[in-house]
């Protein structure tokens, strides 16, 4: 199975996921998208209103800002992979709950394992917490660090 086929299989599992109540309330699942061979992976918190409507990560106002930063870094959206900690939108864009993070964790872990990026950019405190659970975003923001994920070292940029 190719990397793209494996990611497509995960996306289908996410679309049918009922591991927590969010999947029943969301308009669309937002599994993530991008290059299966990406060197850089961006991980946000959870889908917002527009992401829920379209099923595409970072397609609203935050997506426009992300695209702007990608361009400044000399990257195109098609070159990276973009995902979220949660794969369905929480009501009123509230913070993710522990049980929701745990329910989605299996999908994100598999995505990171398949893509095997050199760099993960954590966008917010919940994605930072996945890799560095005891570090505050205000302390770590903008400071690249080596982290171990699944027995592999990667660069985390909070």
mmCIF file of N, CA and C in Angstrom, residues 14-138:
data_model
loop_
_atom_site.group_PDB
_atom_site.id
_atom_site.type_symbol
_atom_site.label_atom_id
_atom_site.label_comp_id
_atom_site.label_asym_id
_atom_site.label_seq_id
_atom_site.Cartn_x
_atom_site.Cartn_y
_atom_site.Cartn_z
ATOM 1 N N UNK A 14 -11.892 8.130 9.433
ATOM 2 C CA UNK A 14 -12.262 9.348 10.149
ATOM 3 C C UNK A 14 -13.669 9.788 9.754
ATOM 4 N N UNK A 15 -14.001 9.700 8.493
ATOM 5 C CA UNK A 15 -15.332 10.105 8.033
ATOM 6 C C UNK A 15 -16.425 9.281 8.694
ATOM 7 N N UNK A 16 -16.123 8.038 9.028
ATOM 8 C CA UNK A 16 -17.108 7.147 9.650
ATOM 9 C C UNK A 16 -16.913 7.019 11.156
ATOM 10 N N UNK A 17 -16.026 7.806 11.723
ATOM 11 C CA UNK A 17 -15.667 7.664 13.133
ATOM 12 C C UNK A 17 -16.793 8.117 14.057
ATOM 13 N N UNK A 18 -17.022 7.304 15.071
ATOM 14 C CA UNK A 18 -17.963 7.636 16.143
ATOM 15 C C UNK A 18 -17.324 7.299 17.490
ATOM 16 N N UNK A 19 -15.999 7.478 17.564
ATOM 17 C CA UNK A 19 -15.258 7.197 18.800
ATOM 18 C C UNK A 19 -15.593 8.194 19.903
ATOM 19 N N UNK A 20 -16.137 9.345 19.503
ATOM 20 C CA UNK A 20 -16.627 10.349 20.452
ATOM 21 C C UNK A 20 -17.840 11.015 19.808
ATOM 22 N N UNK A 21 -18.615 11.784 20.550
ATOM 23 C CA UNK A 21 -19.837 12.389 19.997
ATOM 24 C C UNK A 21 -19.622 13.438 18.900
ATOM 25 N N UNK A 22 -18.422 13.955 18.750
ATOM 26 C CA UNK A 22 -18.193 15.009 17.754
ATOM 27 C C UNK A 22 -18.526 14.554 16.329
ATOM 28 N N UNK A 23 -18.248 13.308 16.013
ATOM 29 C CA UNK A 23 -18.510 12.794 14.673
ATOM 30 C C UNK A 23 -19.982 12.806 14.304
ATOM 31 N N UNK A 24 -20.833 12.710 15.286
ATOM 32 C CA UNK A 24 -22.277 12.720 15.033
ATOM 33 C C UNK A 24 -22.821 14.120 14.800
ATOM 34 N N UNK A 25 -22.145 15.129 15.346
ATOM 35 C CA UNK A 25 -22.633 16.506 15.284
ATOM 36 C C UNK A 25 -22.009 17.323 14.158
ATOM 37 N N UNK A 26 -20.868 16.906 13.677
ATOM 38 C CA UNK A 26 -20.145 17.678 12.665
ATOM 39 C C UNK A 26 -20.823 17.581 11.297
ATOM 40 N N UNK A 27 -20.636 18.609 10.499
ATOM 41 C CA UNK A 27 -21.126 18.588 9.117
ATOM 42 C C UNK A 27 -20.251 17.655 8.284
ATOM 43 N N UNK A 28 -18.941 17.824 8.430
ATOM 44 C CA UNK A 28 -17.965 17.009 7.700
ATOM 45 C C UNK A 28 -16.776 16.693 8.601
ATOM 46 N N UNK A 29 -16.175 15.584 8.334
ATOM 47 C CA UNK A 29 -14.894 15.258 8.969
ATOM 48 C C UNK A 29 -13.812 16.062 8.257
ATOM 49 N N UNK A 30 -12.755 16.350 8.993
ATOM 50 C CA UNK A 30 -11.616 17.074 8.423
ATOM 51 C C UNK A 30 -10.367 16.248 8.733
ATOM 52 N N UNK A 31 -10.109 15.232 7.890
ATOM 53 C CA UNK A 31 -9.011 14.311 8.182
ATOM 54 C C UNK A 31 -7.619 14.922 8.057
ATOM 55 N N UNK A 32 -7.490 15.932 7.237
ATOM 56 C CA UNK A 32 -6.175 16.494 6.922
ATOM 57 C C UNK A 32 -5.922 16.322 5.447
ATOM 58 N N UNK A 33 -4.966 17.072 4.942
ATOM 59 C CA UNK A 33 -4.653 16.949 3.516
ATOM 60 C C UNK A 33 -3.244 17.439 3.244
ATOM 61 N N UNK A 34 -2.728 16.991 2.118
ATOM 62 C CA UNK A 34 -1.417 17.458 1.699
ATOM 63 C C UNK A 34 -0.581 16.354 1.094
ATOM 64 N N UNK A 35 0.684 16.644 1.024
ATOM 65 C CA UNK A 35 1.665 15.785 0.395
ATOM 66 C C UNK A 35 2.014 14.620 1.325
ATOM 67 N N UNK A 36 1.843 13.419 0.850
ATOM 68 C CA UNK A 36 2.151 12.240 1.668
ATOM 69 C C UNK A 36 3.649 12.088 1.919
ATOM 70 N N UNK A 37 4.472 12.793 1.149
ATOM 71 C CA UNK A 37 5.924 12.769 1.346
ATOM 72 C C UNK A 37 6.437 14.088 1.924
ATOM 73 N N UNK A 38 5.551 14.832 2.567
ATOM 74 C CA UNK A 38 5.912 16.154 3.088
ATOM 75 C C UNK A 38 7.062 16.072 4.085
ATOM 76 N N UNK A 39 7.956 17.023 3.986
ATOM 77 C CA UNK A 39 9.031 17.154 4.968
ATOM 78 C C UNK A 39 8.550 17.939 6.184
ATOM 79 N N UNK A 40 7.487 18.757 5.954
ATOM 80 C CA UNK A 40 6.941 19.612 7.003
ATOM 81 C C UNK A 40 5.457 19.294 7.179
ATOM 82 N N UNK A 41 5.064 19.109 8.438
ATOM 83 C CA UNK A 41 3.666 18.835 8.767
ATOM 84 C C UNK A 41 3.190 19.879 9.769
ATOM 85 N N UNK A 42 2.038 20.459 9.505
ATOM 86 C CA UNK A 42 1.423 21.434 10.403
ATOM 87 C C UNK A 42 0.276 20.745 11.130
ATOM 88 N N UNK A 43 0.223 20.928 12.445
ATOM 89 C CA UNK A 43 -0.840 20.321 13.238
ATOM 90 C C UNK A 43 -1.514 21.405 14.061
ATOM 91 N N UNK A 44 -2.792 21.628 13.762
ATOM 92 C CA UNK A 44 -3.587 22.596 14.492
ATOM 93 C C UNK A 44 -4.395 21.924 15.582
ATOM 94 N N UNK A 45 -5.336 22.695 16.106
ATOM 95 C CA UNK A 45 -6.136 22.230 17.238
ATOM 96 C C UNK A 45 -7.347 21.422 16.791
ATOM 97 N N UNK A 46 -8.250 22.090 16.053
ATOM 98 C CA UNK A 46 -9.507 21.454 15.648
ATOM 99 C C UNK A 46 -10.101 22.242 14.491
ATOM 100 N N UNK A 47 -10.936 21.611 13.698
ATOM 101 C CA UNK A 47 -11.592 22.331 12.613
ATOM 102 C C UNK A 47 -12.500 23.442 13.150
ATOM 103 N N UNK A 48 -12.539 24.548 12.425
ATOM 104 C CA UNK A 48 -13.457 25.639 12.730
ATOM 105 C C UNK A 48 -14.690 25.546 11.845
ATOM 106 N N UNK A 49 -15.446 26.619 11.790
ATOM 107 C CA UNK A 49 -16.703 26.632 11.039
ATOM 108 C C UNK A 49 -16.496 26.278 9.566
ATOM 109 N N UNK A 50 -15.596 26.986 8.878
ATOM 110 C CA UNK A 50 -15.417 26.760 7.435
ATOM 111 C C UNK A 50 -14.813 25.393 7.145
ATOM 112 N N UNK A 51 -13.924 24.941 8.013
ATOM 113 C CA UNK A 51 -13.335 23.621 7.842
ATOM 114 C C UNK A 51 -14.419 22.545 7.951
ATOM 115 N N UNK A 52 -15.318 22.728 8.903
ATOM 116 C CA UNK A 52 -16.438 21.812 9.092
ATOM 117 C C UNK A 52 -17.351 21.804 7.865
ATOM 118 N N UNK A 53 -17.542 22.962 7.261
ATOM 119 C CA UNK A 53 -18.410 23.067 6.080
ATOM 120 C C UNK A 53 -17.781 22.418 4.848
ATOM 121 N N UNK A 54 -16.461 22.584 4.702
ATOM 122 C CA UNK A 54 -15.788 22.134 3.478
ATOM 123 C C UNK A 54 -15.000 20.837 3.625
ATOM 124 N N UNK A 55 -14.665 20.435 4.846
ATOM 125 C CA UNK A 55 -13.881 19.225 5.054
ATOM 126 C C UNK A 55 -12.404 19.394 4.753
ATOM 127 N N UNK A 56 -11.951 20.649 4.735
ATOM 128 C CA UNK A 56 -10.556 20.979 4.395
ATOM 129 C C UNK A 56 -9.930 21.710 5.582
ATOM 130 N N UNK A 57 -8.750 21.295 6.034
ATOM 131 C CA UNK A 57 -8.131 21.980 7.167
ATOM 132 C C UNK A 57 -7.637 23.378 6.792
ATOM 133 N N UNK A 58 -7.767 24.299 7.711
ATOM 134 C CA UNK A 58 -7.259 25.656 7.549
ATOM 135 C C UNK A 58 -7.703 26.299 6.234
ATOM 136 N N UNK A 59 -9.004 26.327 6.010
ATOM 137 C CA UNK A 59 -9.529 26.950 4.790
ATOM 138 C C UNK A 59 -10.248 28.271 5.079
ATOM 139 N N UNK A 60 -10.398 28.634 6.347
ATOM 140 C CA UNK A 60 -11.026 29.894 6.730
ATOM 141 C C UNK A 60 -9.978 30.978 6.891
ATOM 142 N N UNK A 61 -10.243 31.895 7.812
ATOM 143 C CA UNK A 61 -9.335 33.018 8.055
ATOM 144 C C UNK A 61 -7.950 32.530 8.495
ATOM 145 N N UNK A 62 -7.921 31.512 9.360
ATOM 146 C CA UNK A 62 -6.632 30.964 9.805
ATOM 147 C C UNK A 62 -5.868 30.358 8.632
ATOM 148 N N UNK A 63 -6.597 29.803 7.680
ATOM 149 C CA UNK A 63 -5.967 29.226 6.492
ATOM 150 C C UNK A 63 -5.322 30.276 5.607
ATOM 151 N N UNK A 64 -5.974 31.424 5.500
ATOM 152 C CA UNK A 64 -5.387 32.523 4.714
ATOM 153 C C UNK A 64 -4.085 32.990 5.349
ATOM 154 N N UNK A 65 -4.084 33.078 6.675
ATOM 155 C CA UNK A 65 -2.871 33.462 7.385
ATOM 156 C C UNK A 65 -1.787 32.396 7.209
ATOM 157 N N UNK A 66 -2.168 31.129 7.317
ATOM 158 C CA UNK A 66 -1.204 30.040 7.120
ATOM 159 C C UNK A 66 -0.619 30.090 5.715
ATOM 160 N N UNK A 67 -1.465 30.293 4.701
ATOM 161 C CA UNK A 67 -0.979 30.386 3.319
ATOM 162 C C UNK A 67 0.020 31.530 3.155
ATOM 163 N N UNK A 68 -0.244 32.627 3.824
ATOM 164 C CA UNK A 68 0.651 33.784 3.766
ATOM 165 C C UNK A 68 2.019 33.429 4.357
ATOM 166 N N UNK A 69 2.007 32.751 5.514
ATOM 167 C CA UNK A 69 3.257 32.343 6.148
ATOM 168 C C UNK A 69 3.993 31.283 5.332
ATOM 169 N N UNK A 70 3.243 30.380 4.739
ATOM 170 C CA UNK A 70 3.873 29.375 3.869
ATOM 171 C C UNK A 70 4.611 30.058 2.720
ATOM 172 N N UNK A 71 3.952 31.029 2.101
ATOM 173 C CA UNK A 71 4.566 31.751 0.980
ATOM 174 C C UNK A 71 5.845 32.457 1.433
ATOM 175 N N UNK A 72 5.811 33.072 2.605
ATOM 176 C CA UNK A 72 7.018 33.749 3.126
ATOM 177 C C UNK A 72 8.152 32.754 3.362
ATOM 178 N N UNK A 73 7.792 31.514 3.707
ATOM 179 C CA UNK A 73 8.796 30.477 3.944
ATOM 180 C C UNK A 73 9.218 29.777 2.649
ATOM 181 N N UNK A 74 8.625 30.192 1.524
ATOM 182 C CA UNK A 74 8.964 29.580 0.244
ATOM 183 C C UNK A 74 8.316 28.230 0.033
ATOM 184 N N UNK A 75 7.218 27.981 0.745
ATOM 185 C CA UNK A 75 6.511 26.700 0.633
ATOM 186 C C UNK A 75 5.134 26.906 0.022
ATOM 187 N N UNK A 76 4.657 25.851 -0.611
ATOM 188 C CA UNK A 76 3.293 25.835 -1.133
ATOM 189 C C UNK A 76 2.491 24.834 -0.311
ATOM 190 N N UNK A 77 1.212 25.084 -0.231
ATOM 191 C CA UNK A 77 0.314 24.202 0.524
ATOM 192 C C UNK A 77 0.426 22.753 0.040
ATOM 193 N N UNK A 78 0.648 22.563 -1.241
ATOM 194 C CA UNK A 78 0.739 21.222 -1.827
ATOM 195 C C UNK A 78 2.003 20.478 -1.399
ATOM 196 N N UNK A 79 2.967 21.200 -0.834
ATOM 197 C CA UNK A 79 4.234 20.589 -0.431
ATOM 198 C C UNK A 79 4.223 20.092 1.015
ATOM 199 N N UNK A 80 3.255 20.540 1.804
ATOM 200 C CA UNK A 80 3.202 20.203 3.220
ATOM 201 C C UNK A 80 1.974 19.338 3.499
ATOM 202 N N UNK A 81 1.876 18.839 4.705
ATOM 203 C CA UNK A 81 0.663 18.142 5.133
ATOM 204 C C UNK A 81 0.095 18.921 6.303
ATOM 205 N N UNK A 82 -1.222 19.132 6.288
ATOM 206 C CA UNK A 82 -1.895 19.917 7.313
ATOM 207 C C UNK A 82 -2.977 19.053 7.956
ATOM 208 N N UNK A 83 -2.942 18.984 9.273
ATOM 209 C CA UNK A 83 -3.927 18.189 10.014
ATOM 210 C C UNK A 83 -4.264 18.918 11.312
ATOM 211 N N UNK A 84 -5.146 18.326 12.073
ATOM 212 C CA UNK A 84 -5.533 18.853 13.380
ATOM 213 C C UNK A 84 -5.510 17.736 14.411
ATOM 214 N N UNK A 85 -5.447 18.135 15.671
ATOM 215 C CA UNK A 85 -5.558 17.186 16.775
ATOM 216 C C UNK A 85 -6.922 16.494 16.712
ATOM 217 N N UNK A 86 -8.006 17.292 16.591
ATOM 218 C CA UNK A 86 -9.352 16.740 16.430
ATOM 219 C C UNK A 86 -9.710 16.692 14.956
ATOM 220 N N UNK A 87 -10.490 15.712 14.588
ATOM 221 C CA UNK A 87 -10.864 15.533 13.189
ATOM 222 C C UNK A 87 -12.298 15.986 12.895
ATOM 223 N N UNK A 88 -13.032 16.399 13.932
ATOM 224 C CA UNK A 88 -14.370 16.962 13.788
ATOM 225 C C UNK A 88 -14.444 18.231 14.635
ATOM 226 N N UNK A 89 -15.273 19.173 14.222
ATOM 227 C CA UNK A 89 -15.382 20.462 14.905
ATOM 228 C C UNK A 89 -16.102 20.335 16.246
ATOM 229 N N UNK A 90 -15.492 20.882 17.301
ATOM 230 C CA UNK A 90 -16.205 20.957 18.574
ATOM 231 C C UNK A 90 -17.269 22.059 18.499
ATOM 232 N N UNK A 91 -18.392 21.896 19.183
ATOM 233 C CA UNK A 91 -19.441 22.921 19.152
ATOM 234 C C UNK A 91 -18.913 24.293 19.595
ATOM 235 N N UNK A 92 -19.318 25.324 18.884
ATOM 236 C CA UNK A 92 -18.918 26.707 19.171
ATOM 237 C C UNK A 92 -17.396 26.890 19.263
ATOM 238 N N UNK A 93 -16.667 26.045 18.586
ATOM 239 C CA UNK A 93 -15.195 26.122 18.572
ATOM 240 C C UNK A 93 -14.588 26.084 19.978
ATOM 241 N N UNK A 94 -15.235 25.389 20.894
ATOM 242 C CA UNK A 94 -14.692 25.268 22.244
ATOM 243 C C UNK A 94 -13.399 24.462 22.210
ATOM 244 N N UNK A 95 -12.655 24.524 23.309
ATOM 245 C CA UNK A 95 -11.413 23.755 23.424
ATOM 246 C C UNK A 95 -11.703 22.258 23.334
ATOM 247 N N UNK A 96 -10.777 21.513 22.779
ATOM 248 C CA UNK A 96 -10.924 20.053 22.754
ATOM 249 C C UNK A 96 -10.926 19.490 24.172
ATOM 250 N N UNK A 97 -11.715 18.448 24.363
ATOM 251 C CA UNK A 97 -11.747 17.752 25.649
ATOM 252 C C UNK A 97 -10.788 16.566 25.588
ATOM 253 N N UNK A 98 -10.320 16.175 26.753
ATOM 254 C CA UNK A 98 -9.349 15.074 26.845
ATOM 255 C C UNK A 98 -9.839 13.831 26.113
ATOM 256 N N UNK A 99 -11.097 13.445 26.342
ATOM 257 C CA UNK A 99 -11.615 12.224 25.720
ATOM 258 C C UNK A 99 -11.693 12.356 24.192
ATOM 259 N N UNK A 100 -11.899 13.561 23.685
ATOM 260 C CA UNK A 100 -11.919 13.774 22.229
ATOM 261 C C UNK A 100 -10.511 13.680 21.663
ATOM 262 N N UNK A 101 -9.556 14.262 22.360
ATOM 263 C CA UNK A 101 -8.152 14.173 21.928
ATOM 264 C C UNK A 101 -7.715 12.713 21.894
ATOM 265 N N UNK A 102 -8.067 11.972 22.938
ATOM 266 C CA UNK A 102 -7.699 10.555 23.000
ATOM 267 C C UNK A 102 -8.373 9.757 21.890
ATOM 268 N N UNK A 103 -9.620 10.104 21.564
ATOM 269 C CA UNK A 103 -10.347 9.388 20.509
ATOM 270 C C UNK A 103 -9.703 9.612 19.139
ATOM 271 N N UNK A 104 -9.201 10.814 18.902
ATOM 272 C CA UNK A 104 -8.606 11.143 17.592
ATOM 273 C C UNK A 104 -7.122 10.796 17.504
ATOM 274 N N UNK A 105 -6.509 10.575 18.640
ATOM 275 C CA UNK A 105 -5.060 10.369 18.693
ATOM 276 C C UNK A 105 -4.570 9.274 17.753
ATOM 277 N N UNK A 106 -5.304 8.188 17.667
ATOM 278 C CA UNK A 106 -4.888 7.065 16.835
ATOM 279 C C UNK A 106 -4.748 7.484 15.368
ATOM 280 N N UNK A 107 -5.629 8.346 14.912
ATOM 281 C CA UNK A 107 -5.576 8.785 13.510
ATOM 282 C C UNK A 107 -4.373 9.684 13.254
ATOM 283 N N UNK A 108 -4.177 10.665 14.122
ATOM 284 C CA UNK A 108 -3.047 11.580 13.932
ATOM 285 C C UNK A 108 -1.720 10.847 14.071
ATOM 286 N N UNK A 109 -1.631 9.946 15.038
ATOM 287 C CA UNK A 109 -0.391 9.174 15.204
ATOM 288 C C UNK A 109 -0.060 8.403 13.930
ATOM 289 N N UNK A 110 -1.060 7.793 13.342
ATOM 290 C CA UNK A 110 -0.829 7.040 12.096
ATOM 291 C C UNK A 110 -0.436 7.980 10.960
ATOM 292 N N UNK A 111 -1.063 9.142 10.880
ATOM 293 C CA UNK A 111 -0.710 10.102 9.836
ATOM 294 C C UNK A 111 0.751 10.531 9.969
ATOM 295 N N UNK A 112 1.169 10.872 11.180
ATOM 296 C CA UNK A 112 2.562 11.287 11.398
ATOM 297 C C UNK A 112 3.504 10.144 11.053
ATOM 298 N N UNK A 113 3.150 8.950 11.451
ATOM 299 C CA UNK A 113 3.993 7.785 11.165
ATOM 300 C C UNK A 113 4.146 7.556 9.655
ATOM 301 N N UNK A 114 3.055 7.667 8.917
ATOM 302 C CA UNK A 114 3.086 7.439 7.467
ATOM 303 C C UNK A 114 3.868 8.538 6.753
ATOM 304 N N UNK A 115 3.567 9.776 7.080
ATOM 305 C CA UNK A 115 4.214 10.897 6.401
ATOM 306 C C UNK A 115 5.684 10.985 6.776
ATOM 307 N N UNK A 116 5.970 10.723 8.049
ATOM 308 C CA UNK A 116 7.339 10.745 8.554
ATOM 309 C C UNK A 116 8.033 12.078 8.245
ATOM 310 N N UNK A 117 7.429 13.194 8.696
ATOM 311 C CA UNK A 117 8.029 14.497 8.396
ATOM 312 C C UNK A 117 9.314 14.719 9.185
ATOM 313 N N UNK A 118 10.154 15.595 8.663
ATOM 314 C CA UNK A 118 11.350 15.987 9.409
ATOM 315 C C UNK A 118 10.997 17.048 10.444
ATOM 316 N N UNK A 119 9.998 17.869 10.098
ATOM 317 C CA UNK A 119 9.602 18.987 10.941
ATOM 318 C C UNK A 119 8.097 18.947 11.172
ATOM 319 N N UNK A 120 7.684 19.129 12.430
ATOM 320 C CA UNK A 120 6.273 19.307 12.770
ATOM 321 C C UNK A 120 6.126 20.697 13.360
ATOM 322 N N UNK A 121 5.211 21.461 12.797
ATOM 323 C CA UNK A 121 4.902 22.786 13.325
ATOM 324 C C UNK A 121 3.594 22.649 14.092
ATOM 325 N N UNK A 122 3.675 22.845 15.405
ATOM 326 C CA UNK A 122 2.471 22.744 16.232
ATOM 327 C C UNK A 122 1.831 24.127 16.304
ATOM 328 N N UNK A 123 0.569 24.174 15.921
ATOM 329 C CA UNK A 123 -0.154 25.441 15.874
ATOM 330 C C UNK A 123 -1.109 25.513 17.060
ATOM 331 N N UNK A 124 -0.592 25.957 18.188
ATOM 332 C CA UNK A 124 -1.419 26.094 19.374
ATOM 333 C C UNK A 124 -1.022 25.157 20.494
ATOM 334 N N UNK A 125 -1.654 25.388 21.642
ATOM 335 C CA UNK A 125 -1.249 24.663 22.849
ATOM 336 C C UNK A 125 -1.637 23.198 22.843
ATOM 337 N N UNK A 126 -2.727 22.845 22.157
ATOM 338 C CA UNK A 126 -3.136 21.442 22.165
ATOM 339 C C UNK A 126 -2.223 20.591 21.291
ATOM 340 N N UNK A 127 -1.801 21.123 20.161
ATOM 341 C CA UNK A 127 -0.873 20.339 19.338
ATOM 342 C C UNK A 127 0.521 20.326 19.963
ATOM 343 N N UNK A 128 0.908 21.404 20.635
ATOM 344 C CA UNK A 128 2.170 21.386 21.375
ATOM 345 C C UNK A 128 2.108 20.315 22.461
ATOM 346 N N UNK A 129 0.962 20.242 23.158
ATOM 347 C CA UNK A 129 0.797 19.275 24.234
ATOM 348 C C UNK A 129 0.920 17.832 23.795
ATOM 349 N N UNK A 130 0.656 17.572 22.534
ATOM 350 C CA UNK A 130 0.810 16.206 22.020
ATOM 351 C C UNK A 130 2.271 15.763 22.102
ATOM 352 N N UNK A 131 3.171 16.690 21.845
ATOM 353 C CA UNK A 131 4.591 16.365 21.783
ATOM 354 C C UNK A 131 5.347 16.737 23.067
ATOM 355 N N UNK A 132 4.908 17.819 23.696
ATOM 356 C CA UNK A 132 5.531 18.290 24.931
ATOM 357 C C UNK A 132 4.423 18.627 25.933
ATOM 358 N N UNK A 133 3.891 17.621 26.603
ATOM 359 C CA UNK A 133 2.707 17.820 27.437
ATOM 360 C C UNK A 133 2.892 18.758 28.628
ATOM 361 N N UNK A 134 4.080 18.926 29.120
ATOM 362 C CA UNK A 134 4.292 19.737 30.318
ATOM 363 C C UNK A 134 4.922 21.098 30.022
ATOM 364 N N UNK A 135 4.839 21.535 28.768
ATOM 365 C CA UNK A 135 5.455 22.806 28.374
ATOM 366 C C UNK A 135 4.367 23.767 27.920
ATOM 367 N N UNK A 136 4.441 25.002 28.387
ATOM 368 C CA UNK A 136 3.435 25.990 27.984
ATOM 369 C C UNK A 136 3.810 26.592 26.626
ATOM 370 N N UNK A 137 2.792 26.940 25.863
ATOM 371 C CA UNK A 137 3.013 27.509 24.538
ATOM 372 C C UNK A 137 3.761 28.836 24.637
ATOM 373 N N UNK A 138 3.496 29.608 25.670
ATOM 374 C CA UNK A 138 4.174 30.904 25.804
ATOM 375 C C UNK A 138 5.675 30.718 26.041
#
